[in-house]
Structures are given as structure tokens and as C-alpha cells.
Amino acid sequence: MSRKGKVLVAMSGGIDSTVTALMLNDQGYEVVGITMKTWDYATSGGGKKETGCCNIDSFNDARMAAVQHGFPHYILDIRDEFGDFVIENFVDEYLAGRTPNPCVMCNTHIKWRALLKRADALGCDYIATGHYANVHQHNNGRYYISKGVDETKDQSYVLWGLQQDLLSRTLLPLGTYHKTAIRQMALDYGYPELAKKSESYEICFVPDNDYRGFLKRRVEGLEEKVTGGVFVDKNGKVLGKHKGYPFYTIGQRKGLDITFGKPVYVTNIIPETNTVMLGEEDDLNRQEMLVSKINWIKYDGITDGMEALTKIRYKDKGALSTLHTHENGVLVQFSHYAKGIAPGQSAVFYEGDDVIGGGVIQRGQLA
């Protein structure tokens, strides 16, 4: 038995999770590798092969690394759990006129829970992943996420949903490293191909990046049901026909198939009437938003009016805001206008580099 403990490492076959496993192995942990199959892309009718974490080459790469370094490796099929929750939520959100964040939903409700369940079954003290973020324990006893040191790779935004029982047993070894250092480690471990491997940024079950095609394949007769809706301006004037409200997102400018001689953006989606509102860039500005399904991390709640830096999308730099308790969650008021607030996306609240908590955006509005 290792004095450091036994850790179950999620291994996708990519560079980050492989280096995570090898690093922990070198540090003296008793490592067990596990690769989760979340999705069978061949069943979705897409035009590309499986990519990223769900193809046989990735499974083999993960297993090979484990064998070469002398620790066990398992493959875990969670397609049913994943499909029932993540994919149904993805479809339902678009049909409700919102823009979902399936990676957050997967981390929060599927991957970490599946890992912890198997960790307990295998007698593991910890679970570990290759995310670029850090886990700390506050002097109040709570565990919390903070940003990874590599700002270009920081993934704290997608981990806001992790609850205390998960965080207390999570190791994130890459949070204190830059990506360049991880690539060098892969080379040093003797994996030059892994070091050169390109990264996938697509949603794992939509690897061709065509979410509209995915929705059409997933929901029988969708095009016929939603075709013939109208574009309107902020005064309600009809501007033209569109292809159906689920195929548009807040802030979208390209692919509208309508021209005005100037850039126009999707500013609102009204599913009840199959209406898509268009406007100029300034029409995307909002002073406040309502956020629900809150998960507090660093503290067990907030004081009304607490200041925080709020991120409304993954690559957002964040905006200064105040947080106010609300019967349906948290009312966020921005110091300056926030642009392109999209219901369904995650709002994550930061105190410096630390994640206070997060939730799902319900609506954005002018003050």
C-alpha cells in the first residue's frame, strides 16, 4: 500500500490525463487508470468518426500508458447515464430557446459521480483528472476550486458544479503547471506522438461541431415543426423568415441568411412564438441577470451585495459585479454592461482566483 494513498485517474488517452496519471504514479500514489466511454458517435448519424475521448485509439493509448508504467486500467461504459442526462438536457435546453453547456453538466452530474462510485468500489482514497485548475481547503473547512496558473488553459469555469463530497477527494495535479511544461513531460516520459497530439475543443457527442444537424437527427420532425418562424427587430417589426428558433443562439451574427448592410446579432429567442429577435451589437448589452441552480463552493452562501468577478462564458475575462440573494437564485448586477448574456450558459463567480460558486443563467435584463 502506498503511504500517499490510492487514486483513480480518469484517462482519456490524451496528453493531460496521461501525464496526470504518470505524475501521480511517480509521486508515490497507487494509481488505477479508468477510461470512460460516454458516447458512441456512430449511432448519432454524424459525418465524422468518433473523436477525442470516445474512440478506440484513445482507449488503447490510455491502456498502453498504464501497462508500460505498471498500474491497472479499466474501461467504464457510462453511455446510458451520459445519454439520459447530458444529451437529453442538451436537446431540451435548445428546444427551450436556451444555450446549454453540456461539459459543465457532464462534470457536475455524470463524470465525477461515476468516478467517485468506482473509486469507492476499488478502495481508492482519491479521484484525479487532467483539468487545469486547483483544489484547496479553506480555513472554514470547505473545499474550493481556484484557477490554474496557465490562464490560457484554466478550466475552473467548467467545475463550478462540483459539490463538497467530490472536491474533498479530488486531485488536480496540472493546476500548477503551464501546458508547455506538460508537453515537455510527455516527451520526457517517451511519448512524442502524445506531445504533438492536437487538442479537441468540440462537444464530445457533436465532433463535427454541427449542433443543428445533431438536433435534427435527434428530434424527429424538428425542422418541420419549427420552420417558418420570423426574425423581428426590438420593436416587433418583422424582418424576414428563419429556419427555426432552436438553430440560433444569443449573440450569433453569422449564418443568419439575412442581410441589412450592417452587422446584426441575435438578441433574444422566444420559443413560444418561434420568434428570433435581431439587433445591433449594443442591443446585446445587459445590466443584470438572474442565475439559478446555484452551487456554492468557497463559502456556504453569500452576504447580500457581495462583490465578485462574474464570468458568463468559458473564455470570458469576467466582469465586476455585485451578487444579491433572490428567491429563485442570485441576481447579478454588473458595474458595466455585460454583452451577450445567454440563458442556459454558466455564470461563475470569482473572488480573485477562487471560485465562490456558480449557476445557470436564466435571463439577462436591463436594469
XYZ file of C-alpha atoms in Angstrom, residues 37-46 48-50 54-55 77-80 82 87 204-205 207 214 218:
26
model
C -16.871 5.772 -22.727
C -19.550 8.449 -22.744
C -20.795 8.358 -26.286
C -20.943 6.137 -29.380
C -20.737 8.657 -32.202
C -21.561 6.062 -34.868
C -25.120 5.920 -33.533
C -25.723 9.659 -33.972
C -25.635 9.692 -37.755
C -22.854 12.282 -37.940
C -17.248 12.022 -38.918
C -15.621 9.251 -36.954
C -15.522 9.277 -33.193
C -14.538 8.276 -27.263
C -12.569 6.386 -29.910
C -19.152 2.298 -20.163
C -21.349 5.176 -18.948
C -23.176 5.784 -22.239
C -26.592 5.188 -20.703
C -24.476 10.146 -20.050
C -27.758 14.663 -24.119
C -17.704 15.081 -27.495
C -21.039 13.927 -28.929
C -17.499 16.176 -33.030
C -27.367 16.794 -34.238
C -32.110 13.560 -32.515
